[in-house]
Every structure is written in structure tokens, then in C-alpha cells.
Amino acid sequence: MLFQKKPGRHVVIVGNGIAGVSCARALRRRDKQARITLVSGEGPHFFSRPALMYIYMGHLTYEGTKPYEDWWWQKQRIGLRQAWVTHIDTQKKWLSFAGEAGGLGYDQLVLATGSKPNKFGWPGQNLERVQGLYSLQDLQTLEAVSHEIQHGVIVGGGLIGIELAEMLHARGKKVTILSREQSYWDNALPREESLMVSDVIAESGITLHSGTELKEIVDDGQGRACGVVTGTGEKIACEFVGLTAGVSPNLSALKGSEIPTGRGVLVDFSFRSSVEDVFAIGDCAEIVTPEGQRNRIEQLWYTGQMHGEVLADVLCGDDRTYDRGIWFNSAKFLDLEWHTYGEVPPAGFPVRPGLRQVYWQAADKRHAFRLVLAGDAVVGVNAMGIRYRHKVCERWIAEKRSAEYVLNNLKEGNFDPEFYHRYEGAIVSSLRAQVAQAGGQA
Amino acid sequence: MSAALTDFAPNHYGDAGTKRRLRLAMYVALAPFGLALLGYRGAIGGDAAGGWLAFGLVFAPFLALALAYIRATYRGSTPGIKNDGVQVHELSGRRVGAYLLGTAITSLYVILYWFPGALTGVVQVMEPLSQALRKGPADQWFFYGFLYTAAVIVMGIRMIYRYRHNKYQIFRTLSVMFFQLAFAFVLPALLRAFNQPEFYFTYFWPLKYDYLFPGSFEYLWKQSGGVGMFMFGWGVIASFVLTPLLTWRFGKRWYCSWVCGCGGLAETAGDPFRQLSSKKLKAWKFERWSIHTVLVLIVVLTALLWVDLGRISNDYKAWYGFFVGAALSGVVGVGFYPLLGSRVWCRFFCPMAAVLGLFQRFFSRFRITTNGDQCMSCGNCSTYCEMGIDVRAYAMQGKNIVRASCVGCGVCAAVCPRGVLKLENGKTHKDRFEGAEHPLADLLGALKKK
Ligand SMILES: Cc1cc2nc3c(=O)[nH]c(=O)nc-3n(C[C@H](O)[C@H](O)[C@H](O)COP(=O)(O)OP(=O)(O)OC[C@H]3O[C@@H](n4cnc5c(N)ncnc54)[C@H](O)[C@@H]3O)c2cc1C
Ligand code: SF4
């Protein structure tokens, strides 16, 4: 079904994160007439969510995390509305807001409401001084209790967990991370890299308890957290508990609506829900896959941007479906940078049969490089402490280049600053030997 | 909505107790300087040991304590980007201390230019060094040059310590420290000792505008013999051959963040203030007008002096010297570091930067490349750009950055937590961005747009 472009239609986007904003921008570029409104309860303006940590650490101001100056929205004729959506009436095409009698009508509705931190029903999870890190409001509540914190316990050793740990550490607080995994974030990283990050964490003075679960959070008698109890019954005193055990789609706007949801808002590969004129993108969308594969929920900045751009085309009548392309991601673990491209099997899950891996690590335990091979073709690149070019790695993988080819051209992929020590020589000789060994590392 | 930082001890690196004691000691160590300012060196050691005692008392303790403080700050930290608390720091976060510091530096410039008499005491203290290096008496400019060089060296050491994981920053900082010390301080002094013209080989027209004035031609070429001819020739070649050539090959950075003394101070003493430069579109618009206006002014002035219109030319020269040479480059340029960032002069007013910028924008191989789609718009790059370039605006779209004002300091690439940016010299200037194949058409187009 293609959509009729009604001139002057009103497209309302709930959520002014990367997904909603990318959609609004791309739509405005193609449709000069549409009325576009971005609604969000969090704040009037788009800011970079991954930059939250830098506000708290004093690297950036909140203003500095906004990619567009405040006047820009008016120039683009994108309306901004700060309000929490409490109800969606898909019959009347009407949104209701918290604390407001009126509301807002739409012709087409885009849900881009993002995520919320997971809480797994731990006793004490709703106490004061217990929170996740997702929104500006989270940052404010954290700021408000910061002066009371001497020791913070972070539950969940993922990306947001280590960021929250770094934030508290930057303010001179003692930090302990409790992580269920065997080593740091091993459901995303291969073992060696995961151990390398664990080492970086230890060097910084942050304590990491791997293989440790949270059992309960202890009340100090005044409704505030004063410690945690771990799965083994160990008690750890603390004045703050950060819950960073993943995020899940934020469906608060959809309560009582007719829009079908699973874990997220159920949509097809063009981001259409089954309700006419209702769409969902970004973290909150659950893309229904055919043939009984697990539905896709993508909780990344990059994917949110792509969702938004694809949906803008769909809204303009194109018959377009979303293709994520070759996987990529990056992060920084304290001082250690990570670039990953293609398929890199994490340590915490069984590896797909037929994959072979070759790995090099520098003696300083701060630089590493891994190639993942299927047959002779490179399907994944993982680099720690060395920057690699997205477009080059993507091309290697797309063109199914052999390990030999990639190693011969490895320098082309390096993206480190000028004068940096080049590790390509060491990498190539080490990996070449491993590739030559029949079978390599299983 | 803002998320104000309430509970913040700006960067906790190092041992807070030690740092507090060192800070106190630094205040105390400023006392001899104050005494020298007020009175004369007699109060602090006078002619003892040929005047070196007073010199040592005024400068050595403070400089040593400053170095100890830098060491105490960064020694305990792991190598990596350490910007904790920059935005709320008393001096770098535009708080009361920043206004006081700005006032102090500005006053120093006002005194230097217009009330040098007030500096008699400290100038006397410089006497032994001046005699040793220059075989002549100290004056306020020698005192200023010493202070300037000391600031570049001490804060350069800080910069290197802070960026010890980053070789680009280390080499670049060593380079500006070397050029400041050797070519802007020691060499001119030695030239003077040997009765040669006091010449700065690392400053060129139109920054050191009088080097191509007819007066310099008279003095250097006609009166000072072989060495003077060499100097004048060097000035011409540096301005018209070296500058375009090196800028074509490496971008503006070869000068602005590797050689230049103004840049040298900005990259060392100015580093704590780089985030204060405005990233607003308005600031960019102002910049394009102001910097090219100064360029036109100095070209016209130079031409007028050669044509020699008598009084008009000379009045104009005095006027330019006052407004641009003294007020903008010194008082505003350095005095406003703590309020407007470290590159106010370079960004808005420096005619040399304007020339280099035109070459860089239209003919250079230099560009900052972005790493595909890895940017997550955090804003570290834009915030820490001392030239106020909104780097993120390009990085978000995966576009290369080719901007006239970029001095190639490389800090955007250093602070980017996702490894998105890289300073590069390409094989030609043509592959920098879409449409760059035709630099001349591009230049004409840009002119028309204005
Ligand atoms: C600390 C942190 C670090 C991260 N780092 C990275 C990273 O390095 N790389 C990466 O790829 N991803 C990272 N992510 C994930 C990334 O930020 C998200 O995937 C992305 O922001 C999701 O964008 P979105 O537009 O879908 O939703 P969001 O950015 O969450 O925007 C949704 C908006 O909708 C609003 N909203 C929700 N419900 C309502 C309602 N009922 N009424 C009104 N408004 C509503 C929310 O308040 C919010 O403002 C990070 C996330 C966090 C929290
Ligand atoms: S610092 Fe890096 S990730 Fe952040 S906005 Fe700049 S280029 Fe993007």
C-alpha cells in the first residue's frame, strides 16, 4: 500500500530522539508542505543521548550536546512541543497530553519513543538513590543525590554500565560494577577483548565483580538505598545503585491504545504498524521478521537514524524497506576505543558453525585486532585501541575479500591519527601465520 | 532544561591535598613578582650575584611550582582524554576566576603598550638575562617576550603531559615550543647582541606586517648589509613562496599550530580555554567578515606605504598598529582567552590566517576525513574546536571537513570518543569534497555568494 501525499498533512512524531529527528529532517527535505510536529516530554530540543555522560563529567554543557541551534527548528518549520503523551486515539487521530485538557490531532503518527531502563523486579528497585541512566531527567536525579554518594554500585556490565561507572569515577567516587557475565560485556565482545576491557577497568580503580547477580537493594529505613545484597549473599554498602541491565522499548504513550505491541511497537520492514497511518521507528520499534525468526529490536543511535530516513521515504510514497546493511558499531571503554564491523561472535553465546577467527594482541594489552572468517572470506573485523575505517572494512566484507587480501591491504583501513605507532606489520605477520595453520582458532 | 552540575570537584586527578598546598605556594611565590612590580629589584635581592638573585627569586619558584602542580595533576591519571570538570572549572568554565584572570591579562597588555613606565621594577629584574643574551639593557618588550616564552614552555609541558597518549599532539607541541624559544626569543636576542637587526624568522607579512613595508626595505636591504638583505629576502620568500607551497601540501596547520608564536601560545597556555570559542552560526558569519576585512586593510596599507601618500599613509599605519597590532592581537586576543577562547585573534582578526585560510579552503590537499557513519553526534569535537568550527555538523553527515579557519590542531580527532575524525593530506586537493575539482570556480562561487 502506498501512501497518498495529502498536501499540508500533519505528521506528528512522538519522540525527538535521533530516530524522530532524522525522520522529521528527511521528510521536510522532500515534502515542503507537510506540517511536522515533534512531541517529547523529555525536553523541547534534540540532544545527543550518548553524550549524557559527558555533561555529568563536565566535558560538555547540555547546550553543547545539541546538534542544532535552537533557531534552526523554526527555520525548518518543524514544530516542537514539550509534553508527555498519555493516550493515543487512533480512531479520532488524536493525542492527549499529561496535565493538559487539549491535545493534538494528526494525519500520520510516528512513534519514536525510545527505551527505558530495565528493572527486573529486584526488591528495593524503586527506592531513592536507585536509577537507570537514560534521560535528562535521570541525569538530574543523579545530580541531585551526587553529593551523598561515596560508593556507587552499578548493576549490569554493558555499555551504559561502564559509562555510568566512569561518570561516578570522574567525580572521585568509589565504584563497583556487578555483572552477571563471566567477563565484561561478553554477550557483545569476544573473550580476549572482553578481558582486555576488564583489565582497563581494573587499572582505572573501578571494581568489577563478574559472574555476580543482584539479589536485593537494601533500604536505609528512610526509603533510600544504602547497600546491595548479591546472589551469593554478600552485602555491599553504597549510597547509590545504578541499574544498567539493558533497556527495553518505552511504550508509555501506547497505554490503552489499539496499536499492537509485543516487546515494542510491532511494525513491518517499512515501519508501518497494522493501524493505518501509525508508524514506529528507533528503539521502540519491534520489526516483525518473517519465518519465525526472532523479531528485531535495534537499540542503537545509527539504526535509529536509518529507520527515520527510511520512514521519511515511505511517508513520501516510496515503496521502501529497511535494510540495515553490514553491521557496525563503536564505543569507548574508559580510555580504550573499540570499532567493530560485520559479524564478530561474542564470547557469551555459541559461535555459528563454520566461523574461524584469528586474533592479535599487543604486549601492552591495549591494542588488538581480530578477523572473523567464513571459509576464506572475511565476515567480521574487530579492533581495540586502533581505529579502522568504516567504509574500507565494509567494502572488504561486502566484497567477501579473502584474509590474504585484507592482510595485504590492511594499512588502507587504518584510521589512527598521524604519527601514531602503526601495528599493521605485527598484525599481518601474526594473523598470516594463524590463517596458514589449517583450521586456525576454532 | 539544563542539567546543572551541582556537586563537582573539577578534575580529581592527582592528590587534592598536594595540589591545594602547591596552589597556595604558587600564590606566595607570586609575592616577589608583586614586590618587583611595586618597587625595584632592590627590594628582592638587588644587584646580588649580578642581579641573578632577584631574577631567580621572581621567576624560579613560581615556574617550578607550576610544573610541580602540572605533574601532581596528571601523574595519577591514566593516559587518555581528561576533560573532567572543564566546563565548571573556576578558570576554564567562565566563572568568577575567569573574569579575574581575563582582567589581569588584559591589564598587563594595556600597561605594556600604553603605560610601560609602571613596569620599571620588573624590567630591571630582567637585566642580567638581557645582558647575557642581548648584550644590552632590558626593556618592557624583553620582559614580555620572556613571560610569553615561559608560558609557552610551561603550559606546553602541561599539554604534552595531558596528551601523552597522542603523538600528534606531542610533536606539534614540541614544535611550537621550539619555534617560540629558538626563533622568537633566543635568536632575535642574539642577533641584537651581534648588532644585527632583531629579526623574527617565523613571523611573516601580513602577520608581522611591517616586514614588507618600505621602511623595513630601507632598513634591512639598504642599510644592514648582507644579513639584512637575507632577512628581507626571507620575508618576501616566506610570504609569497613558502606559505602557499606548504599550505598546499599540509594545510594551514604547518604554520598556525606548528610554528606561529600566537598559535603557540594558544595551543599551550590557551589549551584550557579552547572550549569557550563560540560555535554559533552567527560567530562564523562575523568571522568571515572580520578576518577578510583585516586582510584587505593590511594589503591596502602596505600598498599605500609603497605608493607613499605621505601623511595619509602614516596616519593609517599608526591607526592599524593601534587597533590591529596592539588592541586586537594583544589585549583582545590574549586577554580574552578565559572568556572567548584561545583563538579570538587567530579566528577573527589575523590577516595571516586569512591568507592561509584562502589557500587551505581552495587549493590545499589537507582535509579532516570522517569515519563513515560512526558519529553519534555527541559534540565533543565541536566543543573542543578552538576555532569554533561546528565539526559535528559535518561528521554527522559523514562529510569531509574543509574549512578555511581550521588550524589542524587535531584536538577534535583526539577527543572524539568514536574515532570518527582524522587529519589527512590527500594526494590532490580535488578529492576533498564534492565540487572541489574546480578550485577556481569554487572560489569565484564563494565570492559571488557573499
Ligand atoms: C547513556 C547512553 C549511551 C548510549 N551510547 C550509545 C552509543 O554509543 N552508540 C549507540 O549506537 N547508541 C547508544 N545509545 C543508544 C542510543 O542513544 C539510542 O538507541 C537512541 O537514542 C534511540 O533513539 P530514539 O530516537 O529511538 O529514542 P530516544 O532517543 O529515546 O528518544 C525518545 C524520546 O521520546 C520521548 N518519549 C517517550 N515516551 C513519550 C511520551 N509518552 N510522550 C512524550 N515523549 C515521550 C522520550 O522522552 C525521548 O525524549 C546510548 C544510550 C544511552 C542511554
Ligand atoms: S566527537 Fe566524534 S562522535 Fe562526537 S560529534 Fe564529533 S565526530 Fe561525532
PDB file of C-alpha atoms in Angstrom, chain A residues 25 42-44 46 48 50-51 54-69 71 82 136-137 139-140 143 146-147 159 163 169-173 203-204 301-302 305 328-332 335 337 339-341 387-391 414-422, chain B residues 1-9 11-13 78-88 165-168 171 253 258 275 279-282 366 369-381 383-384 390 392-393 396-397 413-425:
ATOM      1  CA  ARG A  25      14.522  16.276   8.714  1.00  0.00           C
ATOM      2  CA  GLU A  42      11.910  14.967  27.978  1.00  0.00           C
ATOM      3  CA  GLY A  43      12.818  18.370  26.628  1.00  0.00           C
ATOM      4  CA  PRO A  44      11.972  20.675  23.761  1.00  0.00           C
ATOM      5  CA  PHE A  46      17.016  17.227  20.304  1.00  0.00           C
ATOM      6  CA  SER A  48      22.742  13.512  21.781  1.00  0.00           C
ATOM      7  CA  PRO A  50      25.138   9.054  24.098  1.00  0.00           C
ATOM      8  CA  ALA A  51      26.640  12.353  25.285  1.00  0.00           C
ATOM      9  CA  TYR A  54      29.922  13.996  29.160  1.00  0.00           C
ATOM     10  CA  ILE A  55      27.520  16.506  30.652  1.00  0.00           C
ATOM     11  CA  TYR A  56      27.830  14.862  34.037  1.00  0.00           C
ATOM     12  CA  MET A  57      31.606  14.645  33.812  1.00  0.00           C
ATOM     13  CA  GLY A  58      31.873  18.305  32.889  1.00  0.00           C
ATOM     14  CA  HIS A  59      33.313  17.706  29.411  1.00  0.00           C
ATOM     15  CA  LEU A  60      30.305  19.194  27.671  1.00  0.00           C
ATOM     16  CA  THR A  61      27.499  21.556  28.508  1.00  0.00           C
ATOM     17  CA  TYR A  62      23.946  20.473  27.816  1.00  0.00           C
ATOM     18  CA  GLU A  63      23.874  23.125  25.074  1.00  0.00           C
ATOM     19  CA  GLY A  64      26.935  21.520  23.545  1.00  0.00           C
ATOM     20  CA  THR A  65      25.130  18.215  23.110  1.00  0.00           C
ATOM     21  CA  LYS A  66      22.508  19.750  20.822  1.00  0.00           C
ATOM     22  CA  PRO A  67      23.402  19.186  17.176  1.00  0.00           C
ATOM     23  CA  TYR A  68      21.183  22.060  16.004  1.00  0.00           C
ATOM     24  CA  GLU A  69      20.922  25.540  17.421  1.00  0.00           C
ATOM     25  CA  TRP A  71      16.544  28.728  15.992  1.00  0.00           C
ATOM     26  CA  GLN A  82       7.213  19.617  25.102  1.00  0.00           C
ATOM     27  CA  LEU A 136      17.967  14.156  31.027  1.00  0.00           C
ATOM     28  CA  GLN A 137      15.665  13.585  33.979  1.00  0.00           C
ATOM     29  CA  LEU A 139      20.832  12.947  34.888  1.00  0.00           C
ATOM     30  CA  GLN A 140      19.064  15.473  37.091  1.00  0.00           C
ATOM     31  CA  GLU A 143      22.969  15.120  40.110  1.00  0.00           C
ATOM     32  CA  SER A 146      25.544  13.007  43.898  1.00  0.00           C
ATOM     33  CA  HIS A 147      26.792  14.793  46.990  1.00  0.00           C
ATOM     34  CA  LEU A 159      27.913  -0.075  27.630  1.00  0.00           C
ATOM     35  CA  GLU A 163      29.619   4.811  31.201  1.00  0.00           C
ATOM     36  CA  HIS A 169      34.599   7.664  38.952  1.00  0.00           C
ATOM     37  CA  ALA A 170      35.246  11.029  37.299  1.00  0.00           C
ATOM     38  CA  ARG A 171      33.735  12.671  40.351  1.00  0.00           C
ATOM     39  CA  GLY A 172      36.082  10.806  42.619  1.00  0.00           C
ATOM     40  CA  LYS A 173      33.562   8.251  43.881  1.00  0.00           C
ATOM     41  CA  GLU A 203      43.570  -0.221  36.037  1.00  0.00           C
ATOM     42  CA  SER A 204      41.240   2.741  36.453  1.00  0.00           C
ATOM     43  CA  TRP A 301      21.974   5.525  17.503  1.00  0.00           C
ATOM     44  CA  TYR A 302      22.891   4.546  13.950  1.00  0.00           C
ATOM     45  CA  GLN A 305      18.935   7.364  12.188  1.00  0.00           C
ATOM     46  CA  PHE A 328      28.989  -1.745  12.583  1.00  0.00           C
ATOM     47  CA  ASN A 329      29.379  -0.216  15.989  1.00  0.00           C
ATOM     48  CA  SER A 330      31.899   1.576  18.148  1.00  0.00           C
ATOM     49  CA  ALA A 331      32.363   2.550  21.755  1.00  0.00           C
ATOM     50  CA  LYS A 332      34.906   3.761  24.232  1.00  0.00           C
ATOM     51  CA  ASP A 335      40.365   5.148  27.601  1.00  0.00           C
ATOM     52  CA  GLU A 337      38.348   2.640  21.845  1.00  0.00           C
ATOM     53  CA  HIS A 339      35.500  -0.383  16.362  1.00  0.00           C
ATOM     54  CA  THR A 340      33.612  -3.389  15.049  1.00  0.00           C
ATOM     55  CA  TYR A 341      32.380  -4.308  11.576  1.00  0.00           C
ATOM     56  CA  ARG A 387      40.786   2.996  14.666  1.00  0.00           C
ATOM     57  CA  TYR A 388      39.631   1.361  11.441  1.00  0.00           C
ATOM     58  CA  ARG A 389      37.822   2.877   8.518  1.00  0.00           C
ATOM     59  CA  HIS A 390      34.162   2.074   8.279  1.00  0.00           C
ATOM     60  CA  LYS A 391      33.905   2.269   4.514  1.00  0.00           C
ATOM     61  CA  ASN A 414      43.882   2.258   9.443  1.00  0.00           C
ATOM     62  CA  PHE A 415      42.274   5.457  10.695  1.00  0.00           C
ATOM     63  CA  ASP A 416      44.593   6.372  13.580  1.00  0.00           C
ATOM     64  CA  PRO A 417      45.969   9.928  13.783  1.00  0.00           C
ATOM     65  CA  GLU A 418      49.227  10.843  12.094  1.00  0.00           C
ATOM     66  CA  PHE A 419      52.455   9.769  13.848  1.00  0.00           C
ATOM     67  CA  TYR A 420      50.706   7.036  15.829  1.00  0.00           C
ATOM     68  CA  HIS A 421      52.548   3.770  16.107  1.00  0.00           C
ATOM     69  CA  ARG A 422      51.356   1.503  13.288  1.00  0.00           C
TER      70      ARG A 422
ATOM     71  CA  MET B   1      16.009  22.402  30.706  1.00  0.00           C
ATOM     72  CA  SER B   2      19.535  22.049  31.784  1.00  0.00           C
ATOM     73  CA  ALA B   3      21.311  19.564  33.899  1.00  0.00           C
ATOM     74  CA  ALA B   4      23.294  21.853  36.139  1.00  0.00           C
ATOM     75  CA  LEU B   5      26.288  20.330  37.802  1.00  0.00           C
ATOM     76  CA  THR B   6      25.980  20.967  41.492  1.00  0.00           C
ATOM     77  CA  ASP B   7      28.336  18.581  43.200  1.00  0.00           C
ATOM     78  CA  PHE B   8      31.517  18.868  41.313  1.00  0.00           C
ATOM     79  CA  ALA B   9      35.137  18.927  42.323  1.00  0.00           C
ATOM     80  CA  ASN B  11      39.012  17.018  37.845  1.00  0.00           C
ATOM     81  CA  HIS B  12      40.016  14.884  40.733  1.00  0.00           C
ATOM     82  CA  TYR B  13      43.207  13.650  39.122  1.00  0.00           C
ATOM     83  CA  THR B  78      45.722   7.002  33.017  1.00  0.00           C
ATOM     84  CA  PRO B  79      46.781   8.277  29.577  1.00  0.00           C
ATOM     85  CA  GLY B  80      43.719   9.402  27.629  1.00  0.00           C
ATOM     86  CA  ILE B  81      41.349  12.327  27.230  1.00  0.00           C
ATOM     87  CA  LYS B  82      40.984  14.063  30.574  1.00  0.00           C
ATOM     88  CA  ASN B  83      38.417  16.811  30.270  1.00  0.00           C
ATOM     89  CA  ASP B  84      36.652  16.153  33.552  1.00  0.00           C
ATOM     90  CA  GLY B  85      35.223  19.320  35.014  1.00  0.00           C
ATOM     91  CA  VAL B  86      36.486  21.596  32.248  1.00  0.00           C
ATOM     92  CA  GLN B  87      33.051  23.168  31.884  1.00  0.00           C
ATOM     93  CA  VAL B  88      32.713  24.027  35.559  1.00  0.00           C
ATOM     94  CA  HIS B 165      48.917   9.105  24.585  1.00  0.00           C
ATOM     95  CA  ASN B 166      48.747  11.162  21.399  1.00  0.00           C
ATOM     96  CA  LYS B 167      51.881  11.559  19.293  1.00  0.00           C
ATOM     97  CA  TYR B 168      50.383  14.171  17.002  1.00  0.00           C
ATOM     98  CA  PHE B 171      55.133  16.547  18.232  1.00  0.00           C
ATOM     99  CA  ARG B 253      48.383  23.841  10.194  1.00  0.00           C
ATOM    100  CA  TRP B 258      53.238  24.092  14.471  1.00  0.00           C
ATOM    101  CA  GLN B 275      36.072  25.078  24.537  1.00  0.00           C
ATOM    102  CA  LYS B 279      30.127  27.545  17.743  1.00  0.00           C
ATOM    103  CA  LYS B 280      27.153  29.622  16.707  1.00  0.00           C
ATOM    104  CA  LEU B 281      26.447  30.294  13.069  1.00  0.00           C
ATOM    105  CA  LYS B 282      26.435  33.999  13.925  1.00  0.00           C
ATOM    106  CA  PHE B 366      44.509  18.968   3.639  1.00  0.00           C
ATOM    107  CA  THR B 369      38.024  12.994   6.973  1.00  0.00           C
ATOM    108  CA  THR B 370      35.155  11.356   8.805  1.00  0.00           C
ATOM    109  CA  ASN B 371      34.798   7.691   9.512  1.00  0.00           C
ATOM    110  CA  GLY B 372      31.675   6.604   7.677  1.00  0.00           C
ATOM    111  CA  ASP B 373      28.606   6.548   9.870  1.00  0.00           C
ATOM    112  CA  GLN B 374      30.314   6.108  13.241  1.00  0.00           C
ATOM    113  CA  CYS B 375      29.450   9.593  14.568  1.00  0.00           C
ATOM    114  CA  MET B 376      26.858   9.707  17.344  1.00  0.00           C
ATOM    115  CA  SER B 377      26.619  13.499  17.464  1.00  0.00           C
ATOM    116  CA  CYS B 378      27.977  13.885  20.987  1.00  0.00           C
ATOM    117  CA  GLY B 379      29.536  17.269  20.273  1.00  0.00           C
ATOM    118  CA  ASN B 380      32.962  16.761  21.809  1.00  0.00           C
ATOM    119  CA  CYS B 381      34.635  17.690  18.533  1.00  0.00           C
ATOM    120  CA  THR B 383      33.034  21.879  21.770  1.00  0.00           C
ATOM    121  CA  TYR B 384      36.807  21.468  21.845  1.00  0.00           C
ATOM    122  CA  ASP B 390      30.944  23.023  14.170  1.00  0.00           C
ATOM    123  CA  ARG B 392      29.913  17.697  14.320  1.00  0.00           C
ATOM    124  CA  ALA B 393      27.684  19.199  11.628  1.00  0.00           C
ATOM    125  CA  MET B 396      27.082  13.596  11.413  1.00  0.00           C
ATOM    126  CA  GLN B 397      26.653  13.535   7.669  1.00  0.00           C
ATOM    127  CA  ALA B 413      40.188  13.835  16.402  1.00  0.00           C
ATOM    128  CA  ALA B 414      41.711  13.327  19.837  1.00  0.00           C
ATOM    129  CA  VAL B 415      38.573  13.943  21.879  1.00  0.00           C
ATOM    130  CA  CYS B 416      36.174  12.058  19.602  1.00  0.00           C
ATOM    131  CA  PRO B 417      35.094   9.033  21.608  1.00  0.00           C
ATOM    132  CA  ARG B 418      34.088   7.106  18.497  1.00  0.00           C
ATOM    133  CA  GLY B 419      37.214   7.518  16.383  1.00  0.00           C
ATOM    134  CA  VAL B 420      35.399   9.467  13.689  1.00  0.00           C
ATOM    135  CA  LEU B 421      37.880  12.149  12.668  1.00  0.00           C
ATOM    136  CA  LYS B 422      41.298  12.109  11.055  1.00  0.00           C
ATOM    137  CA  LEU B 423      43.511  14.904   9.756  1.00  0.00           C
ATOM    138  CA  GLU B 424      44.858  13.934   6.379  1.00  0.00           C
ATOM    139  CA  ASN B 425      46.826  15.281   3.457  1.00  0.00           C
TER     140      ASN B 425
END
